[in-house]
mmCIF file of C-alpha atoms in Angstrom:
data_model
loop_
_atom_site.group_PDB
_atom_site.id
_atom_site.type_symbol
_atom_site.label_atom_id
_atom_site.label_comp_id
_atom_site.label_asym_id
_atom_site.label_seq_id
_atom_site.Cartn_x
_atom_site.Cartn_y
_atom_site.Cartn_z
ATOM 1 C CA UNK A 1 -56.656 -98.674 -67.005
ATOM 2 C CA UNK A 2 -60.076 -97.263 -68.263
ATOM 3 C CA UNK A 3 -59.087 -93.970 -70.065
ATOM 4 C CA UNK A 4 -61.258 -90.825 -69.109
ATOM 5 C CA UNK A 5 -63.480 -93.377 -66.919
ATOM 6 C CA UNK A 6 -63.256 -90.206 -64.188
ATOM 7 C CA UNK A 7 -64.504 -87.716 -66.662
ATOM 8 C CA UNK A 8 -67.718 -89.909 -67.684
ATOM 9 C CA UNK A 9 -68.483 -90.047 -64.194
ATOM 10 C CA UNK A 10 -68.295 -86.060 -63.071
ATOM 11 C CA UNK A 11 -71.473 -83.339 -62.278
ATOM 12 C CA UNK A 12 -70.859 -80.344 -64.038
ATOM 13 C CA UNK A 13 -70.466 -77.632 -61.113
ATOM 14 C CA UNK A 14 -71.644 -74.148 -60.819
ATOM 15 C CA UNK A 15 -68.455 -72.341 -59.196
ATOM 16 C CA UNK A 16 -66.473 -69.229 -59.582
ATOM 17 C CA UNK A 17 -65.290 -68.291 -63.303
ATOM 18 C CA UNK A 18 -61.309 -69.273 -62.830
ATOM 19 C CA UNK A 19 -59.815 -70.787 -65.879
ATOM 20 C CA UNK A 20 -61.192 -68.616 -69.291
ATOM 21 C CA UNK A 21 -61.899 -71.694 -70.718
ATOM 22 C CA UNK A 22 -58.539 -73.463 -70.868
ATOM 23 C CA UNK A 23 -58.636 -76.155 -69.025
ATOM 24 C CA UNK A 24 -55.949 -77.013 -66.593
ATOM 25 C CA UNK A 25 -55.051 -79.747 -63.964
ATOM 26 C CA UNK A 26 -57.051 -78.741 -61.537
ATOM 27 C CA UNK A 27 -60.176 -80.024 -60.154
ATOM 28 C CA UNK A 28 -62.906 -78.263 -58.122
ATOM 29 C CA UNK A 29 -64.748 -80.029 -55.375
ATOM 30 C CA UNK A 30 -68.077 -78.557 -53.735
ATOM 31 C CA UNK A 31 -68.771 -78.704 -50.351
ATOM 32 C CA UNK A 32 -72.387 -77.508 -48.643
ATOM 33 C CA UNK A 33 -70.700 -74.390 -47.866
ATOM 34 C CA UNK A 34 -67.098 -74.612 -49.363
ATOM 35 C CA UNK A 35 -65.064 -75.110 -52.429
ATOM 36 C CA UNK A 36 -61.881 -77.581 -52.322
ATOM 37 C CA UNK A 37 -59.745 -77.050 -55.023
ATOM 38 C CA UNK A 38 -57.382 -80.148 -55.757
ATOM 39 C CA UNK A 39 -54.442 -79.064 -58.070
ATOM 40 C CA UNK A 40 -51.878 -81.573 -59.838
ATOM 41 C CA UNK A 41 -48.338 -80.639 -59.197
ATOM 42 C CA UNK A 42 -45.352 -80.502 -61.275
ATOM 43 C CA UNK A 43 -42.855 -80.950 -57.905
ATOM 44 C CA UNK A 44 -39.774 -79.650 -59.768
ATOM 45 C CA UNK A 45 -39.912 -76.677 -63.021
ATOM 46 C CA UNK A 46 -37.633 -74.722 -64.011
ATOM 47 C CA UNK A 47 -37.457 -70.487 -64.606
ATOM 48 C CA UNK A 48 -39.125 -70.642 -67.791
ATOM 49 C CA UNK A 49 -41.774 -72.744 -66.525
ATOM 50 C CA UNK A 50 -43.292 -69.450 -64.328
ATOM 51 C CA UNK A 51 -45.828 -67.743 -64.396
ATOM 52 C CA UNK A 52 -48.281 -70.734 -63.305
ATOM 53 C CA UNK A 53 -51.233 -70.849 -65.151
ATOM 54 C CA UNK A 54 -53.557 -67.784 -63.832
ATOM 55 C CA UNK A 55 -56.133 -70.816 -62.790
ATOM 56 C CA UNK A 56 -53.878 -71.431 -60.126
ATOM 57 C CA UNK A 57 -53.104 -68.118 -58.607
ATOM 58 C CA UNK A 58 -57.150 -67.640 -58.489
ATOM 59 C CA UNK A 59 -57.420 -70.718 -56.689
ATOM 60 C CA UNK A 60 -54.907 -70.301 -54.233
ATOM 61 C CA UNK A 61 -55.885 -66.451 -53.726
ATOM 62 C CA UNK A 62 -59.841 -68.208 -53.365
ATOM 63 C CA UNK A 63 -58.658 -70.369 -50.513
ATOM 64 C CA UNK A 64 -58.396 -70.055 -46.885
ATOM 65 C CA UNK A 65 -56.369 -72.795 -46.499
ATOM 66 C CA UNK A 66 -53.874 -75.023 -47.888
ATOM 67 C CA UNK A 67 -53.527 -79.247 -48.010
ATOM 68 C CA UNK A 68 -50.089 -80.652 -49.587
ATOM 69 C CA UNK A 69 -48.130 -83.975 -49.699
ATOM 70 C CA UNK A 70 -46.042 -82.696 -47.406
ATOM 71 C CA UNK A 71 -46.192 -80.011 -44.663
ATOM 72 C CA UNK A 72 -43.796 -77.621 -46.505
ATOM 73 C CA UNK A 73 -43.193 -75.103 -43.850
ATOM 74 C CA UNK A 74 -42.605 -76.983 -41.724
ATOM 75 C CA UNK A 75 -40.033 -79.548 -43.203
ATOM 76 C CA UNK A 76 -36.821 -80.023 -41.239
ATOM 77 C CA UNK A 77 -33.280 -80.462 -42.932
ATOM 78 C CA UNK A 78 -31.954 -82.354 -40.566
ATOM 79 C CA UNK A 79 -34.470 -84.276 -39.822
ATOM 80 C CA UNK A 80 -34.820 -85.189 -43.503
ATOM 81 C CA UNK A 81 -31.060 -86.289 -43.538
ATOM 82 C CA UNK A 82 -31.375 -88.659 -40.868
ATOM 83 C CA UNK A 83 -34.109 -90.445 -42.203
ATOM 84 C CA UNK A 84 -32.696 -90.987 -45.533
ATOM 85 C CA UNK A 85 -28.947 -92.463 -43.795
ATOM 86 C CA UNK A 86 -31.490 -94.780 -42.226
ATOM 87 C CA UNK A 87 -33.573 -95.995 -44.832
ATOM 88 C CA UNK A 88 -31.617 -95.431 -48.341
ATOM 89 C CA UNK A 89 -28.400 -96.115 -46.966
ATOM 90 C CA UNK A 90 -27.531 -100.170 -47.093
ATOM 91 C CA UNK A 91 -26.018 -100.370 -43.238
ATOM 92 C CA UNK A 92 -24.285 -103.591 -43.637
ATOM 93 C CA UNK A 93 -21.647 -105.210 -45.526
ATOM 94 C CA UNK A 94 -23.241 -105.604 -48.435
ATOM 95 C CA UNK A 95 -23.770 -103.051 -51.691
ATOM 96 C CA UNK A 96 -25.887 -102.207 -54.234
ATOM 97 C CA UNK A 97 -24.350 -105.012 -56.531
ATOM 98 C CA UNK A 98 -25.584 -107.721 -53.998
ATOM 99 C CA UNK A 99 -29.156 -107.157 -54.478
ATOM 100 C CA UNK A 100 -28.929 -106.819 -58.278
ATOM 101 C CA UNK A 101 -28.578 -109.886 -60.455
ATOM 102 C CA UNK A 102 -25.394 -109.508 -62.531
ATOM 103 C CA UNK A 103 -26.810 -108.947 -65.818
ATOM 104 C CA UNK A 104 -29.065 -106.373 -64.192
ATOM 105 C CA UNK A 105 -26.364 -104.800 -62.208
ATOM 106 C CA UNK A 106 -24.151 -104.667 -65.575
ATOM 107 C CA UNK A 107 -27.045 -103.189 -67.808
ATOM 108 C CA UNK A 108 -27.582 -100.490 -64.775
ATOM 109 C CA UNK A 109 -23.894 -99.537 -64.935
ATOM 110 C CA UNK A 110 -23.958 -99.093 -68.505
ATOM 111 C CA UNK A 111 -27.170 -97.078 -68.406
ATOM 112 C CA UNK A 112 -25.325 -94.760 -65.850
ATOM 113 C CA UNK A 113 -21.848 -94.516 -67.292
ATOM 114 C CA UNK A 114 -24.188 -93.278 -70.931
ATOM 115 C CA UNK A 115 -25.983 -90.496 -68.081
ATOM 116 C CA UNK A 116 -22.473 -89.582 -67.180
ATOM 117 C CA UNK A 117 -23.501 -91.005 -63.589
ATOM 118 C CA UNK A 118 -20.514 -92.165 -61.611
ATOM 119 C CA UNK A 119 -22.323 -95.575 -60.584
ATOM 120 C CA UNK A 120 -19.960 -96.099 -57.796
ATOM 121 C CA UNK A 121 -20.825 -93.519 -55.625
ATOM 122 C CA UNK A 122 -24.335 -95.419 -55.109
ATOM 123 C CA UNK A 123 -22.902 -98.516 -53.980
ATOM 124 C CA UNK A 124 -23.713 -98.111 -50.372
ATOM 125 C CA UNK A 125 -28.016 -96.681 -51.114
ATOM 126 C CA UNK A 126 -30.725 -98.544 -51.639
ATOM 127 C CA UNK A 127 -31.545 -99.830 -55.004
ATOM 128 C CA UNK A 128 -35.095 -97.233 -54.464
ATOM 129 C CA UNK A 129 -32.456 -94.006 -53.267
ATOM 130 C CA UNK A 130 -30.348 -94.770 -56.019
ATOM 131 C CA UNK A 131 -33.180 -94.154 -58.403
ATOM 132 C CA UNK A 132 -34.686 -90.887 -56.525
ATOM 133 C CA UNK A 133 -30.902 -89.744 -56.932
ATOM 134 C CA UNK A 134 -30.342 -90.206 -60.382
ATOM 135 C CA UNK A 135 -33.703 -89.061 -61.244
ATOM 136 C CA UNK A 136 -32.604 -86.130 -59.317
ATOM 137 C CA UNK A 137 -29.553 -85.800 -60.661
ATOM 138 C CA UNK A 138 -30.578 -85.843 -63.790
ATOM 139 C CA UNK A 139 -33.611 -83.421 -63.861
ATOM 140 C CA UNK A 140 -31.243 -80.683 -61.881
ATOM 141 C CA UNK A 141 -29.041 -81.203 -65.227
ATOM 142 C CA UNK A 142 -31.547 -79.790 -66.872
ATOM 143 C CA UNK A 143 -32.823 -76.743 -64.985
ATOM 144 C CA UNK A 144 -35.168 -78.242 -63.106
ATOM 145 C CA UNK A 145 -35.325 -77.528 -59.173
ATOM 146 C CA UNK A 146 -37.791 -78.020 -56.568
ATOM 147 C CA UNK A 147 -37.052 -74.313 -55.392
ATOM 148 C CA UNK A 148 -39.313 -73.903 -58.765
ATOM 149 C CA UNK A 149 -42.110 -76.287 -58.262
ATOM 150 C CA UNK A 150 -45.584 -75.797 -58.168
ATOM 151 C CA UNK A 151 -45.266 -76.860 -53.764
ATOM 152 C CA UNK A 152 -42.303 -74.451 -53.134
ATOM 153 C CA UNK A 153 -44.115 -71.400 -55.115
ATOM 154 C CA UNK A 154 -47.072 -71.801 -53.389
ATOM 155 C CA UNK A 155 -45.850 -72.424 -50.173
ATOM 156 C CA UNK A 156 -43.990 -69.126 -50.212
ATOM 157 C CA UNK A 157 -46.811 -67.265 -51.086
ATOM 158 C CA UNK A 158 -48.536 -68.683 -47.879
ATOM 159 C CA UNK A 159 -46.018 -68.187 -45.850
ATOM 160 C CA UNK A 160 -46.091 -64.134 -47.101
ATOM 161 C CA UNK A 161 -49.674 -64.171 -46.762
ATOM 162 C CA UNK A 162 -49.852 -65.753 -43.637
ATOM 163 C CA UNK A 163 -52.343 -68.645 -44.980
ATOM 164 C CA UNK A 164 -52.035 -72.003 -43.042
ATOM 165 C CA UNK A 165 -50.466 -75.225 -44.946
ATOM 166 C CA UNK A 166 -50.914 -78.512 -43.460
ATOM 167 C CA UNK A 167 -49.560 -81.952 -45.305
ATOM 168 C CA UNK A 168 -51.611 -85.357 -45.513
ATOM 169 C CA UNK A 169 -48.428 -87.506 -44.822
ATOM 170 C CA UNK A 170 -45.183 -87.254 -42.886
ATOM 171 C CA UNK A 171 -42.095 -87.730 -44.532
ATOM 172 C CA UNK A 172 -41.230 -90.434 -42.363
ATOM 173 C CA UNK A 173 -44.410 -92.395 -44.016
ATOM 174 C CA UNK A 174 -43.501 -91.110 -47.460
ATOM 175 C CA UNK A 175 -39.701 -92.485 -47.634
ATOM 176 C CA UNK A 176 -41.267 -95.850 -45.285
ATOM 177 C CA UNK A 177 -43.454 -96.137 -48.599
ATOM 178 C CA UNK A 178 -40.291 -96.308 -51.069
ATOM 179 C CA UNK A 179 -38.138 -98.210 -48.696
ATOM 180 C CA UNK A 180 -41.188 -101.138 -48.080
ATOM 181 C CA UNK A 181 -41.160 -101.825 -51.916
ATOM 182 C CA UNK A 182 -39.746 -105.010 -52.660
ATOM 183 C CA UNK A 183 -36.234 -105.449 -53.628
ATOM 184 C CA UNK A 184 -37.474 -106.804 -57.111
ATOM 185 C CA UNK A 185 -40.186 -103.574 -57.254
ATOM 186 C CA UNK A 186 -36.960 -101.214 -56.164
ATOM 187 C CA UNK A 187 -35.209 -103.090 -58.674
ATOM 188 C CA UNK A 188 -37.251 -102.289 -61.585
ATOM 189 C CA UNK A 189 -37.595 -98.774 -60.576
ATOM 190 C CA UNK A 190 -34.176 -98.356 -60.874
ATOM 191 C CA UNK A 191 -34.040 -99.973 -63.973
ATOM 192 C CA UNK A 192 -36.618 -97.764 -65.666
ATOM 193 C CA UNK A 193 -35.327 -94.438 -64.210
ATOM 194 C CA UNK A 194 -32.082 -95.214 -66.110
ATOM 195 C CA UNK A 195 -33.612 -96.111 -69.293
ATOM 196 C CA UNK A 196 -35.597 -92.961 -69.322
ATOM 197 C CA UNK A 197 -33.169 -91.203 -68.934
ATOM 198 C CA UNK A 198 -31.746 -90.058 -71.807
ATOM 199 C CA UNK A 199 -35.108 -88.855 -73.084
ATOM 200 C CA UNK A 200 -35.757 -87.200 -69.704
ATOM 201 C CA UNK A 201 -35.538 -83.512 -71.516
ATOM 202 C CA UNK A 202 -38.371 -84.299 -74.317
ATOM 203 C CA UNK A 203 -40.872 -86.065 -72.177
ATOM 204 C CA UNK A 204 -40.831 -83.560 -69.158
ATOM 205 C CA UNK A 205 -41.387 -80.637 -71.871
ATOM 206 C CA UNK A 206 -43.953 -83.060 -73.406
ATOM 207 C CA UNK A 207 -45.638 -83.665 -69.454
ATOM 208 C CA UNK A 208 -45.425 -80.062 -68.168
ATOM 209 C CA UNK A 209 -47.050 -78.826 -71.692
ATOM 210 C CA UNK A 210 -49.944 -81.266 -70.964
ATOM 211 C CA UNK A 211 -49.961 -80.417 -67.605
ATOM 212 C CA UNK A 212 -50.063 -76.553 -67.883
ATOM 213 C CA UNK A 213 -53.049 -77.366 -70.817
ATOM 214 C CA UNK A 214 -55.139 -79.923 -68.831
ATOM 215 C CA UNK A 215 -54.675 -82.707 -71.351
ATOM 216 C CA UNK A 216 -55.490 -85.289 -69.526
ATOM 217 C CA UNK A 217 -55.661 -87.626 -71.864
ATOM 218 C CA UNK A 218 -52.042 -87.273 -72.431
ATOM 219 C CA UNK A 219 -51.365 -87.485 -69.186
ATOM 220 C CA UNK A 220 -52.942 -90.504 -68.518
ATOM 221 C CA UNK A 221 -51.243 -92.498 -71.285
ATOM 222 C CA UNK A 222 -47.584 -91.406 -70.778
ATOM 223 C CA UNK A 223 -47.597 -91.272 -67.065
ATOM 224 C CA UNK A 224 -50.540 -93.560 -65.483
ATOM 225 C CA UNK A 225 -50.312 -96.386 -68.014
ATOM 226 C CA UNK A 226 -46.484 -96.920 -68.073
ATOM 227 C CA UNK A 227 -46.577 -96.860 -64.275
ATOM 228 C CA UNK A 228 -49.383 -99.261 -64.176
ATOM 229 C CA UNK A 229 -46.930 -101.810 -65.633
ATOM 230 C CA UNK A 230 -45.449 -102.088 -62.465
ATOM 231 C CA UNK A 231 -48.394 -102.903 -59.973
ATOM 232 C CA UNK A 232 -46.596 -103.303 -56.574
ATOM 233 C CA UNK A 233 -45.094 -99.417 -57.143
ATOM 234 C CA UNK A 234 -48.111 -98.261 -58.728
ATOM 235 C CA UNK A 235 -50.346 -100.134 -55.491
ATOM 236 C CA UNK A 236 -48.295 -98.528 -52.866
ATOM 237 C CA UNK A 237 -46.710 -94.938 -54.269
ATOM 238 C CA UNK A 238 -50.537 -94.283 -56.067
ATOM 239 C CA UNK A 239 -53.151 -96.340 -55.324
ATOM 240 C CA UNK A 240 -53.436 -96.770 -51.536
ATOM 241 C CA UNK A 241 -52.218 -92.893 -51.155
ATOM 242 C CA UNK A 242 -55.259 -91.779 -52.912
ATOM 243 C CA UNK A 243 -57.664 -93.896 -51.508
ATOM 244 C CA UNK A 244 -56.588 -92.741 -47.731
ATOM 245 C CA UNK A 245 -56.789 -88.923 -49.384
ATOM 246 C CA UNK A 246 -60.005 -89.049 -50.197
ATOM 247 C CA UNK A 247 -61.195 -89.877 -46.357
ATOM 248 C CA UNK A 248 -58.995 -87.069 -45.621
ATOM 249 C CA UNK A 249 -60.335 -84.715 -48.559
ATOM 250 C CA UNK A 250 -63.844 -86.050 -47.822
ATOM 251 C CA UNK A 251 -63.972 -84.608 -44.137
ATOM 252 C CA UNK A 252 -63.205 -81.209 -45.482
ATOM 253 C CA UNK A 253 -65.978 -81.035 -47.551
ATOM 254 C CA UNK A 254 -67.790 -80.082 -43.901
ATOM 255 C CA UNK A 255 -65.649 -77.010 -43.448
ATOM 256 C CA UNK A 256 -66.476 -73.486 -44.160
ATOM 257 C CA UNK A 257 -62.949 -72.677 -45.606
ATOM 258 C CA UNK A 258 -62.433 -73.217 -48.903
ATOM 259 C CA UNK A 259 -59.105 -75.064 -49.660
ATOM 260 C CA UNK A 260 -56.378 -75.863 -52.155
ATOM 261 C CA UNK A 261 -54.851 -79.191 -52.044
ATOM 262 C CA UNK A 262 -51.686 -79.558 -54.163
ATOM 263 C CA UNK A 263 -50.910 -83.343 -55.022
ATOM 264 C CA UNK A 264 -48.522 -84.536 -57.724
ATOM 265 C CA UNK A 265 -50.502 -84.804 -61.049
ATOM 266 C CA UNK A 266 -50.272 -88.648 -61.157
ATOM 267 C CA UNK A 267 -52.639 -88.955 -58.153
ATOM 268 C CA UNK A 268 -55.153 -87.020 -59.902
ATOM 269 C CA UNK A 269 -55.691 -89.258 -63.222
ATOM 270 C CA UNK A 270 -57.301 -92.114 -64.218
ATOM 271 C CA UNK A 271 -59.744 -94.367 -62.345
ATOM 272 C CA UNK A 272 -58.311 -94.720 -59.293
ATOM 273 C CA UNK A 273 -57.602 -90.665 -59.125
ATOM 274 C CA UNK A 274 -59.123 -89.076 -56.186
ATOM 275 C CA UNK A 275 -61.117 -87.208 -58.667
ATOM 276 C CA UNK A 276 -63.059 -90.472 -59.809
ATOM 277 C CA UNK A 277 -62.691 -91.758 -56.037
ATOM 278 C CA UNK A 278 -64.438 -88.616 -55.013
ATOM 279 C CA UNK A 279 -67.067 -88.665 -57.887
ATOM 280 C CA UNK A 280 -67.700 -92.396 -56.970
ATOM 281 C CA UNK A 281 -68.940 -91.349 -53.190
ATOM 282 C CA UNK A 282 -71.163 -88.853 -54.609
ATOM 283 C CA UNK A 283 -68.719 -85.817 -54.669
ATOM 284 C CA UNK A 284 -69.771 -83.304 -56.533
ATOM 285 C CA UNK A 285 -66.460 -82.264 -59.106
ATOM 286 C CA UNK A 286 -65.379 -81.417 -61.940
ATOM 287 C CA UNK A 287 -62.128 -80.415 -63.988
ATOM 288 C CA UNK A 288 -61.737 -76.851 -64.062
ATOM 289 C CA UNK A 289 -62.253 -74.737 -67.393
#
């Protein structure tokens, strides 16, 4: 990947004084008549992680309207449940051993049984659920909670404040994206999620630091270039998402709200971020100091 690529390529905006100089991961997007904030998420913090970054309370109290992954008010439970006994839950015979070769099936078990991870009880998911789980698992260990991420926080404050929230995907497309991987590419994400994760607790104080400081620069070599080793995941969980956001993010630029879209921070790095896919159509944006 070309580092900072993005950053070379960006108009320095006149906007609204926001960030006292400290950069953040946020971008800000002009419109004719409208300002569209795009904000990198951290989907799961902990307590001590709060209060956001002051940059991101002005942007969201700045905006009419807000644009996530997700529709967050509106997510249903059940609904949720269902799809994931269809698609992470193997509905024949077989188990998660029979799509694993035995020496990769072995090393996974091993990996698990040093997480403390009963391996057993993932026999019947999908070699792509059983990763989300123990990534899950493992991050909940450790404080973390989605009832604390940067989504959940601002999607209550909506909800008090009566501001809209509206979602680029459904959830139905976002779990049809992790269950149309490959067996090989589901494979190797299982693969790495265990080896990470006994370093889980350093690297996500190491990410949310960089994060909450705008280094992006860090961010793009511990998160974009170690996913970019795997190029069907990377294609179809970052790549074609962003390039189908942008049409989306694109029309708004004709509105006269103003807007905050909240995206995981991966989406917004590198060359193929929607900041650099914006900047490439002519988009007036910049990261915001």
């Amino acid at each position: 990947m070309l580092r900072h690529f993005f950053l070379a390529a960006l108009a320095v905006l006149p906007g609204i004084a926001i960030a006292d100089g400290q950069p953040v991961t946020m971008w800000l997007a002009q419109g004719e008549s409208n300002r569209i904030y795009i904000l990198g998420s951290v989907h799961l913090l902990r307590p001590q992680d709060h209060p956001l970054p002051g940059a991101l309370e002005a942007a969201y109290d700045d905006a009419e309207a807000l644009i996530m992954e997700l529709d967050m008010d509106d997510l249903d439970a059940t609904r949720i449940q269902a799809l994931t006994n269809q698609l992470g839950v193997i509905q024949d015979e077989r188990t998660l051993r029979d799509f694993m070769a035995p020496t990769d099936y072995e090393q996974a078990a091993r990996a698990a049984a040093d997480l403390d991870i009963p391996f057993d009880m993932l026999q019947k998911t999908e070699p792509w659920f059983a990763a989300v789980t123990i990534e899950q698992l493992v991050l909940m260990r450790l404080g973390f909670n989605p009832m604390y991420g940067v989504e959940m926080h601002m999607t209550m404050k909506a909800t008090q404040d009566g501001k809209s929230i509206e979602g680029l995907e459904t959830i139905d497309e976002q779990l049809s994206f992790l269950d149309g991987l490959s067996h090989e590419a589901q494979i190797d994400l299982l693969l790495q999620t265990l080896a990470e994760g006994g370093n889980v607790a350093s690297m996500m104080d190491d990410m949310i630091r960089a994060w909450r400081d705008g280094d992006i620069a860090y961010l793009e070599k511990n998160m974009l270039d170690d996913m970019s080793q795997y190029p069907e995941l990377f294609d179809v969980i970052v790549s074609r998402r962003n390039q189908r956001w942008v049409r989306s993010i694109e029309e708004l630029l004709d509105d006269d709200d103003d807007y905050l879209i909240i995206v995981g921070a991966l989406h917004l790095i590198g060359d193929i971020g929607v900041p650099a896919l914006l900047a490439r159509r002519g988009v007036r944006i910049r990261q915001v100091e």
